[in-house]
C-alpha cells in the first residue's frame, strides 16, 4: 500500500519535474530569440549601413516571390469568388460578393497566406544558407575577420523582410480581388459596378492598416526565426553537419508557420 | 631575450569536466613562425582560439606585448583583432562568393577604401598566388590546392601582422603539402608576419618553423627551436621527431629506443650490484645509407625491416630490441650469456641468406653490395652506455653478405 503510494508520488514528481524543465527550456529559448532579434534589428541602423545587402535580400525575398504570390493570390481570389457567390446567393445577397472577397483578403488571407508562401520559398532557404555557413565555419571566419556576422547576415534579412512582406501582401490582395472579379463578375454574372462599389463602401482604412500591421509582425517573426534556426544550427542536440542543417530548415518552417497562425489570432483579437 | 609578442601564462581551460589545458605556458615571438604540434584532440586549436578571443581561459593570463588580454579596452581589442588573420583548416571560403569577392571581402567590409584601390590590392594578391584563371569562379569549382591558395590570399590581403594557421596542410597530397608550406615560408620571409601554425606534419613543419611547441597531456612539455627540439632528451619529443621510425618500429615489433635505453641503465645498475649479467648484440647493416641513396628508400627500409623481423622471431619475451640510428639495432638479452646470443646470430645468418632481398638478381637497375654485421658483448661489469655500444661495435663481424658479382646493373 505504502509502496504504491510512494510510486505514485514519484511519478507525479517526475511529471512536475518534466513540466518544469520544458517550461524553463521554452522560456530560455524565447529569451534567446528575443535577444537575437533585438540585436539583429538594432544593427540595421548602425554604421556602416548595408544598403547593398538589403537590396539583394529584397530582390531574393521579394522580387523572386512575385510570381508565386501572384499565382496563389489569383487562385485564392477566384475560389473566394466562387464559394462566396454560392453562399451569398442562398440569401439573395450576391451583390455583397465584392465586399466579402476584399475584406477576407485584406484582413486575413492576404497577410497570412503571403507569410506562409514566403516561409516556404525564402524562409527555408534563409535557414539552410545560414546553417551551411555555420557548419562550414564561414560564420567563424567572418568573426575572425572582425566582420560582425549578425550585421552581415541577419540584419539585412530582417530589414528586407520588413520591406517586402507588406508589399507582397498588397500585391496578393490586389491580385486576389482580380481573381474574385474573374469568377464573380465574368463567370457568374455579378454586376461589375456593384462588385466594385461594395468594395469601395465596405473597406475602411482600419482594415488596410490592420492587414499591413499583421504583415509587418509576420515579417519580423519569420525572418528572426529562420535566421535564428540557421545561425544556431551547431547548437542543436542530435544534429550535426548536413543533418543539422536539414533539421534547422524543418524547424524554421514549422515554427514560423505555427507562429504566424497563432500571432494572426492574437493580432486579430486586438485589432477588432 | 626580447619580449614575446604573445605569452600564455599558466592558462587552464576546461569544457565541462574535460580539462584541455592545464597551466600552459607558451611564448610566441614577433616575426617568427611558431608551430604547435601534438596529436589530434589535445587542444591545439583551443590554443589558437584563445589568441583570437573565440575562447577565454578559465584561469591564467594571455599577454599581448606584455599587456594582459583581459585589460584590453574595446578599441585596443578591435585593433589587435584587425591585425590578425586566421586561416581555417577547411579554408572556410564563402561558397556563394567568387574567388575575387572572397579575397576582397575583408577590405570591402572593414575599410573605407575606394573600389579601385580594393580591386588593385585584390588583383595583386590574385597575381601573386597565380589565381588569375579562377578569378570569377566559385570555391566549389576550383581544386583543393587552389582553395588553400585563395584562403592564404584572403588571409594576407589585409596585410596582417600575425596569421594563425589551423592545420594548413591536413588532407593534402605530399606535393601540395610541400607547396603550401613553401608558400607560407616564402611569404613570411617576404612580408615578415608572425605566424602560428597548428600542424601534425612532422618533420616538414620543422623546416619552416623558427620555434616549435609540443602540446601533450594538457601541457606543453617542450618549446624551443627545431634544433633544440632535436637535441632534447624528452621521451615525448623523441616520439614526435622520430614519428616515421616509430611507425616502422611498430610494424616490425621493435621497442622504442628510450624504453631500451632505460632497461640497459637498469640492468647496468643490477650488474654493479652483482645481481645479474646480460648480453647485448649490436647489428649493423653496412652501407644502408648508400643503398638509400643509390637503390632507393623503400629498398633500404625493406632490408632493415627484414632484419628486425627475423631478429624478433628468435627473441624471447624477456628480450628487447630497438633501433639505434638509421642502420643499427641493439638487442638486449637480460640474464643471458654470450652463447645464447651466438645461437640467435647463427639462426639469423642462415635465415638471411635465403631471403629474397639477398638475391642480387632482384636489383636489376642498381645493385650495391651490403653486409650484415653483428657484435656480441656479455656485460659482467658496470660501464656507461657509450662504452657498451663501442665495445659491441668492436666485436662486430660479418654474418651475412649480398654481393652483386655478375649482375649487369652493378654500380
PDB file of N, CA and C in Angstrom, chain B residues 34-116:
ATOM      1  N   UNK B  34      55.855  30.047 -35.396  1.00  0.00           N
ATOM      2  CA  UNK B  34      55.839  29.105 -34.282  1.00  0.00           C
ATOM      3  C   UNK B  34      54.872  27.985 -34.623  1.00  0.00           C
ATOM      4  N   UNK B  35      55.349  26.756 -34.551  1.00  0.00           N
ATOM      5  CA  UNK B  35      54.462  25.625 -34.831  1.00  0.00           C
ATOM      6  C   UNK B  35      54.047  24.963 -33.534  1.00  0.00           C
ATOM      7  N   UNK B  36      52.761  24.679 -33.447  1.00  0.00           N
ATOM      8  CA  UNK B  36      52.263  23.942 -32.290  1.00  0.00           C
ATOM      9  C   UNK B  36      51.931  22.547 -32.795  1.00  0.00           C
ATOM     10  N   UNK B  37      52.644  21.550 -32.286  1.00  0.00           N
ATOM     11  CA  UNK B  37      52.369  20.204 -32.767  1.00  0.00           C
ATOM     12  C   UNK B  37      51.858  19.337 -31.624  1.00  0.00           C
ATOM     13  N   UNK B  38      51.115  18.343 -31.987  1.00  0.00           N
ATOM     14  CA  UNK B  38      50.542  17.451 -30.985  1.00  0.00           C
ATOM     15  C   UNK B  38      49.561  16.523 -31.666  1.00  0.00           C
ATOM     16  N   UNK B  39      49.160  15.500 -30.924  1.00  0.00           N
ATOM     17  CA  UNK B  39      48.219  14.548 -31.516  1.00  0.00           C
ATOM     18  C   UNK B  39      46.866  15.230 -31.714  1.00  0.00           C
ATOM     19  N   UNK B  40      45.980  14.546 -32.435  1.00  0.00           N
ATOM     20  CA  UNK B  40      44.648  15.121 -32.646  1.00  0.00           C
ATOM     21  C   UNK B  40      43.906  15.180 -31.319  1.00  0.00           C
ATOM     22  N   UNK B  41      43.158  16.255 -31.146  1.00  0.00           N
ATOM     23  CA  UNK B  41      42.286  16.349 -29.973  1.00  0.00           C
ATOM     24  C   UNK B  41      43.004  16.643 -28.666  1.00  0.00           C
ATOM     25  N   UNK B  42      44.217  17.212 -28.704  1.00  0.00           N
ATOM     26  CA  UNK B  42      44.894  17.532 -27.447  1.00  0.00           C
ATOM     27  C   UNK B  42      44.774  19.012 -27.106  1.00  0.00           C
ATOM     28  N   UNK B  43      44.081  19.767 -27.948  1.00  0.00           N
ATOM     29  CA  UNK B  43      43.847  21.169 -27.605  1.00  0.00           C
ATOM     30  C   UNK B  43      44.682  22.163 -28.389  1.00  0.00           C
ATOM     31  N   UNK B  44      45.154  21.761 -29.564  1.00  0.00           N
ATOM     32  CA  UNK B  44      45.954  22.689 -30.373  1.00  0.00           C
ATOM     33  C   UNK B  44      45.094  23.849 -30.868  1.00  0.00           C
ATOM     34  N   UNK B  45      43.920  23.501 -31.417  1.00  0.00           N
ATOM     35  CA  UNK B  45      43.037  24.556 -31.917  1.00  0.00           C
ATOM     36  C   UNK B  45      42.504  25.416 -30.777  1.00  0.00           C
ATOM     37  N   UNK B  46      42.345  24.796 -29.610  1.00  0.00           N
ATOM     38  CA  UNK B  46      41.876  25.550 -28.433  1.00  0.00           C
ATOM     39  C   UNK B  46      42.874  26.670 -28.117  1.00  0.00           C
ATOM     40  N   UNK B  47      44.163  26.351 -28.245  1.00  0.00           N
ATOM     41  CA  UNK B  47      45.195  27.372 -28.024  1.00  0.00           C
ATOM     42  C   UNK B  47      45.024  28.535 -29.004  1.00  0.00           C
ATOM     43  N   UNK B  48      44.844  28.189 -30.285  1.00  0.00           N
ATOM     44  CA  UNK B  48      44.685  29.232 -31.312  1.00  0.00           C
ATOM     45  C   UNK B  48      43.455  30.084 -31.031  1.00  0.00           C
ATOM     46  N   UNK B  49      42.360  29.396 -30.645  1.00  0.00           N
ATOM     47  CA  UNK B  49      41.109  30.122 -30.420  1.00  0.00           C
ATOM     48  C   UNK B  49      41.216  31.075 -29.237  1.00  0.00           C
ATOM     49  N   UNK B  50      42.129  30.790 -28.305  1.00  0.00           N
ATOM     50  CA  UNK B  50      42.355  31.724 -27.201  1.00  0.00           C
ATOM     51  C   UNK B  50      42.997  33.010 -27.719  1.00  0.00           C
ATOM     52  N   UNK B  51      43.846  32.862 -28.730  1.00  0.00           N
ATOM     53  CA  UNK B  51      44.537  34.058 -29.238  1.00  0.00           C
ATOM     54  C   UNK B  51      43.557  35.015 -29.916  1.00  0.00           C
ATOM     55  N   UNK B  52      42.611  34.453 -30.725  1.00  0.00           N
ATOM     56  CA  UNK B  52      41.679  35.369 -31.398  1.00  0.00           C
ATOM     57  C   UNK B  52      40.454  35.672 -30.548  1.00  0.00           C
ATOM     58  N   UNK B  53      40.436  35.150 -29.322  1.00  0.00           N
ATOM     59  CA  UNK B  53      39.356  35.525 -28.412  1.00  0.00           C
ATOM     60  C   UNK B  53      38.073  34.753 -28.602  1.00  0.00           C
ATOM     61  N   UNK B  54      38.103  33.682 -29.427  1.00  0.00           N
ATOM     62  CA  UNK B  54      36.899  32.859 -29.555  1.00  0.00           C
ATOM     63  C   UNK B  54      36.677  32.078 -28.256  1.00  0.00           C
ATOM     64  N   UNK B  55      37.755  31.867 -27.489  1.00  0.00           N
ATOM     65  CA  UNK B  55      37.646  31.211 -26.187  1.00  0.00           C
ATOM     66  C   UNK B  55      38.379  32.052 -25.151  1.00  0.00           C
ATOM     67  N   UNK B  56      37.907  31.973 -23.910  1.00  0.00           N
ATOM     68  CA  UNK B  56      38.567  32.712 -22.835  1.00  0.00           C
ATOM     69  C   UNK B  56      39.102  31.723 -21.802  1.00  0.00           C
ATOM     70  N   UNK B  57      40.288  31.969 -21.235  1.00  0.00           N
ATOM     71  CA  UNK B  57      40.844  31.000 -20.283  1.00  0.00           C
ATOM     72  C   UNK B  57      40.060  30.968 -18.976  1.00  0.00           C
ATOM     73  N   UNK B  58      39.986  29.772 -18.339  1.00  0.00           N
ATOM     74  CA  UNK B  58      39.338  29.652 -17.029  1.00  0.00           C
ATOM     75  C   UNK B  58      40.214  30.323 -15.975  1.00  0.00           C
ATOM     76  N   UNK B  59      41.524  30.099 -16.094  1.00  0.00           N
ATOM     77  CA  UNK B  59      42.441  30.785 -15.188  1.00  0.00           C
ATOM     78  C   UNK B  59      43.734  31.045 -15.943  1.00  0.00           C
ATOM     79  N   UNK B  60      44.582  31.906 -15.404  1.00  0.00           N
ATOM     80  CA  UNK B  60      45.815  32.258 -16.102  1.00  0.00           C
ATOM     81  C   UNK B  60      45.598  33.461 -16.999  1.00  0.00           C
ATOM     82  N   UNK B  61      46.680  33.881 -17.638  1.00  0.00           N
ATOM     83  CA  UNK B  61      46.609  35.111 -18.427  1.00  0.00           C
ATOM     84  C   UNK B  61      47.216  34.921 -19.805  1.00  0.00           C
ATOM     85  N   UNK B  62      46.697  35.700 -20.742  1.00  0.00           N
ATOM     86  CA  UNK B  62      47.326  35.767 -22.053  1.00  0.00           C
ATOM     87  C   UNK B  62      47.822  37.200 -22.212  1.00  0.00           C
ATOM     88  N   UNK B  63      49.113  37.352 -22.420  1.00  0.00           N
ATOM     89  CA  UNK B  63      49.690  38.692 -22.546  1.00  0.00           C
ATOM     90  C   UNK B  63      50.004  38.989 -23.998  1.00  0.00           C
ATOM     91  N   UNK B  64      49.591  40.151 -24.451  1.00  0.00           N
ATOM     92  CA  UNK B  64      49.953  40.604 -25.788  1.00  0.00           C
ATOM     93  C   UNK B  64      50.949  41.743 -25.593  1.00  0.00           C
ATOM     94  N   UNK B  65      52.130  41.565 -26.058  1.00  0.00           N
ATOM     95  CA  UNK B  65      53.216  42.529 -25.852  1.00  0.00           C
ATOM     96  C   UNK B  65      53.283  42.954 -24.382  1.00  0.00           C
ATOM     97  N   UNK B  66      53.141  41.987 -23.498  1.00  0.00           N
ATOM     98  CA  UNK B  66      53.276  42.250 -22.075  1.00  0.00           C
ATOM     99  C   UNK B  66      52.016  42.712 -21.377  1.00  0.00           C
ATOM    100  N   UNK B  67      50.971  43.019 -22.141  1.00  0.00           N
ATOM    101  CA  UNK B  67      49.741  43.507 -21.502  1.00  0.00           C
ATOM    102  C   UNK B  67      48.672  42.408 -21.493  1.00  0.00           C
ATOM    103  N   UNK B  68      48.067  42.141 -20.325  1.00  0.00           N
ATOM    104  CA  UNK B  68      47.056  41.081 -20.278  1.00  0.00           C
ATOM    105  C   UNK B  68      45.865  41.393 -21.180  1.00  0.00           C
ATOM    106  N   UNK B  69      45.413  40.359 -21.885  1.00  0.00           N
ATOM    107  CA  UNK B  69      44.289  40.496 -22.817  1.00  0.00           C
ATOM    108  C   UNK B  69      43.034  40.981 -22.097  1.00  0.00           C
ATOM    109  N   UNK B  70      42.904  40.558 -20.823  1.00  0.00           N
ATOM    110  CA  UNK B  70      41.704  40.917 -20.063  1.00  0.00           C
ATOM    111  C   UNK B  70      41.655  42.417 -19.749  1.00  0.00           C
ATOM    112  N   UNK B  71      42.808  43.083 -19.856  1.00  0.00           N
ATOM    113  CA  UNK B  71      42.818  44.525 -19.562  1.00  0.00           C
ATOM    114  C   UNK B  71      42.705  45.375 -20.824  1.00  0.00           C
ATOM    115  N   UNK B  72      42.530  44.730 -21.959  1.00  0.00           N
ATOM    116  CA  UNK B  72      42.406  45.484 -23.224  1.00  0.00           C
ATOM    117  C   UNK B  72      41.094  46.255 -23.254  1.00  0.00           C
ATOM    118  N   UNK B  73      41.152  47.498 -23.722  1.00  0.00           N
ATOM    119  CA  UNK B  73      39.899  48.229 -23.925  1.00  0.00           C
ATOM    120  C   UNK B  73      39.281  47.717 -25.218  1.00  0.00           C
ATOM    121  N   UNK B  74      38.010  48.097 -25.445  1.00  0.00           N
ATOM    122  CA  UNK B  74      37.295  47.609 -26.624  1.00  0.00           C
ATOM    123  C   UNK B  74      38.039  48.019 -27.903  1.00  0.00           C
ATOM    124  N   UNK B  75      38.515  49.264 -27.911  1.00  0.00           N
ATOM    125  CA  UNK B  75      39.202  49.779 -29.109  1.00  0.00           C
ATOM    126  C   UNK B  75      40.525  49.046 -29.332  1.00  0.00           C
ATOM    127  N   UNK B  76      41.238  48.784 -28.219  1.00  0.00           N
ATOM    128  CA  UNK B  76      42.523  48.072 -28.334  1.00  0.00           C
ATOM    129  C   UNK B  76      42.307  46.657 -28.870  1.00  0.00           C
ATOM    130  N   UNK B  77      41.264  46.006 -28.349  1.00  0.00           N
ATOM    131  CA  UNK B  77      40.966  44.651 -28.750  1.00  0.00           C
ATOM    132  C   UNK B  77      40.602  44.599 -30.242  1.00  0.00           C
ATOM    133  N   UNK B  78      39.809  45.589 -30.654  1.00  0.00           N
ATOM    134  CA  UNK B  78      39.403  45.663 -32.055  1.00  0.00           C
ATOM    135  C   UNK B  78      40.631  45.847 -32.946  1.00  0.00           C
ATOM    136  N   UNK B  79      41.516  46.733 -32.511  1.00  0.00           N
ATOM    137  CA  UNK B  79      42.723  46.999 -33.306  1.00  0.00           C
ATOM    138  C   UNK B  79      43.596  45.750 -33.382  1.00  0.00           C
ATOM    139  N   UNK B  80      43.697  45.039 -32.233  1.00  0.00           N
ATOM    140  CA  UNK B  80      44.504  43.817 -32.208  1.00  0.00           C
ATOM    141  C   UNK B  80      43.895  42.758 -33.135  1.00  0.00           C
ATOM    142  N   UNK B  81      42.567  42.619 -33.032  1.00  0.00           N
ATOM    143  CA  UNK B  81      41.890  41.604 -33.842  1.00  0.00           C
ATOM    144  C   UNK B  81      42.038  41.910 -35.332  1.00  0.00           C
ATOM    145  N   UNK B  82      42.034  43.190 -35.656  1.00  0.00           N
ATOM    146  CA  UNK B  82      42.172  43.568 -37.064  1.00  0.00           C
ATOM    147  C   UNK B  82      43.575  43.310 -37.597  1.00  0.00           C
ATOM    148  N   UNK B  83      44.545  43.185 -36.664  1.00  0.00           N
ATOM    149  CA  UNK B  83      45.903  42.923 -37.134  1.00  0.00           C
ATOM    150  C   UNK B  83      46.145  41.422 -37.310  1.00  0.00           C
ATOM    151  N   UNK B  84      45.110  40.610 -37.045  1.00  0.00           N
ATOM    152  CA  UNK B  84      45.235  39.155 -37.160  1.00  0.00           C
ATOM    153  C   UNK B  84      44.511  38.635 -38.376  1.00  0.00           C
ATOM    154  N   UNK B  85      44.962  37.489 -38.880  1.00  0.00           N
ATOM    155  CA  UNK B  85      44.186  36.728 -39.852  1.00  0.00           C
ATOM    156  C   UNK B  85      44.187  35.291 -39.397  1.00  0.00           C
ATOM    157  N   UNK B  86      43.142  34.592 -39.741  1.00  0.00           N
ATOM    158  CA  UNK B  86      43.016  33.201 -39.310  1.00  0.00           C
ATOM    159  C   UNK B  86      42.753  32.360 -40.545  1.00  0.00           C
ATOM    160  N   UNK B  87      43.600  31.382 -40.769  1.00  0.00           N
ATOM    161  CA  UNK B  87      43.375  30.507 -41.921  1.00  0.00           C
ATOM    162  C   UNK B  87      42.822  29.186 -41.397  1.00  0.00           C
ATOM    163  N   UNK B  88      41.576  28.904 -41.778  1.00  0.00           N
ATOM    164  CA  UNK B  88      40.904  27.734 -41.229  1.00  0.00           C
ATOM    165  C   UNK B  88      41.392  26.445 -41.895  1.00  0.00           C
ATOM    166  N   UNK B  89      41.239  25.359 -41.131  1.00  0.00           N
ATOM    167  CA  UNK B  89      41.662  24.061 -41.632  1.00  0.00           C
ATOM    168  C   UNK B  89      40.946  23.704 -42.943  1.00  0.00           C
ATOM    169  N   UNK B  90      39.635  23.967 -42.976  1.00  0.00           N
ATOM    170  CA  UNK B  90      38.909  23.639 -44.218  1.00  0.00           C
ATOM    171  C   UNK B  90      38.692  24.892 -45.060  1.00  0.00           C
ATOM    172  N   UNK B  91      39.527  25.867 -44.893  1.00  0.00           N
ATOM    173  CA  UNK B  91      39.569  27.125 -45.653  1.00  0.00           C
ATOM    174  C   UNK B  91      38.466  28.119 -45.307  1.00  0.00           C
ATOM    175  N   UNK B  92      37.241  27.602 -45.023  1.00  0.00           N
ATOM    176  CA  UNK B  92      36.089  28.461 -44.699  1.00  0.00           C
ATOM    177  C   UNK B  92      35.914  29.590 -45.711  1.00  0.00           C
ATOM    178  N   UNK B  93      36.005  29.237 -46.992  1.00  0.00           N
ATOM    179  CA  UNK B  93      35.743  30.249 -48.030  1.00  0.00           C
ATOM    180  C   UNK B  93      34.236  30.428 -48.146  1.00  0.00           C
ATOM    181  N   UNK B  94      33.823  31.628 -48.554  1.00  0.00           N
ATOM    182  CA  UNK B  94      32.383  31.871 -48.703  1.00  0.00           C
ATOM    183  C   UNK B  94      31.941  31.271 -50.025  1.00  0.00           C
ATOM    184  N   UNK B  95      31.153  30.204 -49.944  1.00  0.00           N
ATOM    185  CA  UNK B  95      30.892  29.453 -51.173  1.00  0.00           C
ATOM    186  C   UNK B  95      29.922  30.134 -52.124  1.00  0.00           C
ATOM    187  N   UNK B  96      29.253  31.193 -51.667  1.00  0.00           N
ATOM    188  CA  UNK B  96      28.371  31.883 -52.610  1.00  0.00           C
ATOM    189  C   UNK B  96      29.036  33.145 -53.164  1.00  0.00           C
ATOM    190  N   UNK B  97      30.320  33.327 -52.857  1.00  0.00           N
ATOM    191  CA  UNK B  97      31.068  34.452 -53.426  1.00  0.00           C
ATOM    192  C   UNK B  97      32.169  33.906 -54.339  1.00  0.00           C
ATOM    193  N   UNK B  98      32.518  34.676 -55.372  1.00  0.00           N
ATOM    194  CA  UNK B  98      33.586  34.242 -56.278  1.00  0.00           C
ATOM    195  C   UNK B  98      34.939  34.387 -55.584  1.00  0.00           C
ATOM    196  N   UNK B  99      35.970  33.844 -56.231  1.00  0.00           N
ATOM    197  CA  UNK B  99      37.325  33.932 -55.680  1.00  0.00           C
ATOM    198  C   UNK B  99      37.687  35.394 -55.416  1.00  0.00           C
ATOM    199  N   UNK B 100      37.393  36.248 -56.393  1.00  0.00           N
ATOM    200  CA  UNK B 100      37.712  37.675 -56.245  1.00  0.00           C
ATOM    201  C   UNK B 100      36.979  38.261 -55.039  1.00  0.00           C
ATOM    202  N   UNK B 101      35.669  37.970 -54.972  1.00  0.00           N
ATOM    203  CA  UNK B 101      34.863  38.542 -53.874  1.00  0.00           C
ATOM    204  C   UNK B 101      35.310  38.017 -52.513  1.00  0.00           C
ATOM    205  N   UNK B 102      35.725  36.730 -52.486  1.00  0.00           N
ATOM    206  CA  UNK B 102      36.218  36.152 -51.243  1.00  0.00           C
ATOM    207  C   UNK B 102      37.430  36.904 -50.724  1.00  0.00           C
ATOM    208  N   UNK B 103      38.377  37.152 -51.646  1.00  0.00           N
ATOM    209  CA  UNK B 103      39.615  37.817 -51.221  1.00  0.00           C
ATOM    210  C   UNK B 103      39.329  39.277 -50.859  1.00  0.00           C
ATOM    211  N   UNK B 104      38.364  39.874 -51.574  1.00  0.00           N
ATOM    212  CA  UNK B 104      38.075  41.294 -51.349  1.00  0.00           C
ATOM    213  C   UNK B 104      37.249  41.542 -50.088  1.00  0.00           C
ATOM    214  N   UNK B 105      36.549  40.505 -49.617  1.00  0.00           N
ATOM    215  CA  UNK B 105      35.574  40.712 -48.538  1.00  0.00           C
ATOM    216  C   UNK B 105      36.097  41.480 -47.308  1.00  0.00           C
ATOM    217  N   UNK B 106      37.250  41.073 -46.740  1.00  0.00           N
ATOM    218  CA  UNK B 106      37.703  41.826 -45.550  1.00  0.00           C
ATOM    219  C   UNK B 106      37.943  43.304 -45.841  1.00  0.00           C
ATOM    220  N   UNK B 107      38.399  43.608 -47.050  1.00  0.00           N
ATOM    221  CA  UNK B 107      38.643  45.016 -47.403  1.00  0.00           C
ATOM    222  C   UNK B 107      37.328  45.755 -47.599  1.00  0.00           C
ATOM    223  N   UNK B 108      36.381  45.101 -48.287  1.00  0.00           N
ATOM    224  CA  UNK B 108      35.093  45.741 -48.567  1.00  0.00           C
ATOM    225  C   UNK B 108      34.351  46.034 -47.256  1.00  0.00           C
ATOM    226  N   UNK B 109      34.377  45.055 -46.353  1.00  0.00           N
ATOM    227  CA  UNK B 109      33.576  45.187 -45.137  1.00  0.00           C
ATOM    228  C   UNK B 109      34.234  46.042 -44.065  1.00  0.00           C
ATOM    229  N   UNK B 110      35.554  46.036 -44.030  1.00  0.00           N
ATOM    230  CA  UNK B 110      36.222  46.648 -42.887  1.00  0.00           C
ATOM    231  C   UNK B 110      36.852  47.998 -43.160  1.00  0.00           C
ATOM    232  N   UNK B 111      37.126  48.278 -44.432  1.00  0.00           N
ATOM    233  CA  UNK B 111      37.851  49.511 -44.715  1.00  0.00           C
ATOM    234  C   UNK B 111      36.969  50.460 -45.518  1.00  0.00           C
ATOM    235  N   UNK B 112      37.428  51.693 -45.605  1.00  0.00           N
ATOM    236  CA  UNK B 112      36.675  52.670 -46.408  1.00  0.00           C
ATOM    237  C   UNK B 112      37.406  52.913 -47.718  1.00  0.00           C
ATOM    238  N   UNK B 113      38.194  51.952 -48.148  1.00  0.00           N
ATOM    239  CA  UNK B 113      38.968  52.132 -49.379  1.00  0.00           C
ATOM    240  C   UNK B 113      38.037  52.266 -50.583  1.00  0.00           C
ATOM    241  N   UNK B 114      38.413  53.101 -51.548  1.00  0.00           N
ATOM    242  CA  UNK B 114      37.604  53.196 -52.765  1.00  0.00           C
ATOM    243  C   UNK B 114      37.688  51.886 -53.566  1.00  0.00           C
ATOM    244  N   UNK B 115      36.631  51.573 -54.329  1.00  0.00           N
ATOM    245  CA  UNK B 115      36.589  50.290 -55.051  1.00  0.00           C
ATOM    246  C   UNK B 115      37.815  50.042 -55.938  1.00  0.00           C
ATOM    247  N   UNK B 116      38.347  51.100 -56.556  1.00  0.00           N
ATOM    248  CA  UNK B 116      39.505  50.884 -57.450  1.00  0.00           C
ATOM    249  C   UNK B 116      40.707  50.395 -56.649  1.00  0.00           C
TER     250      UNK B 116
END
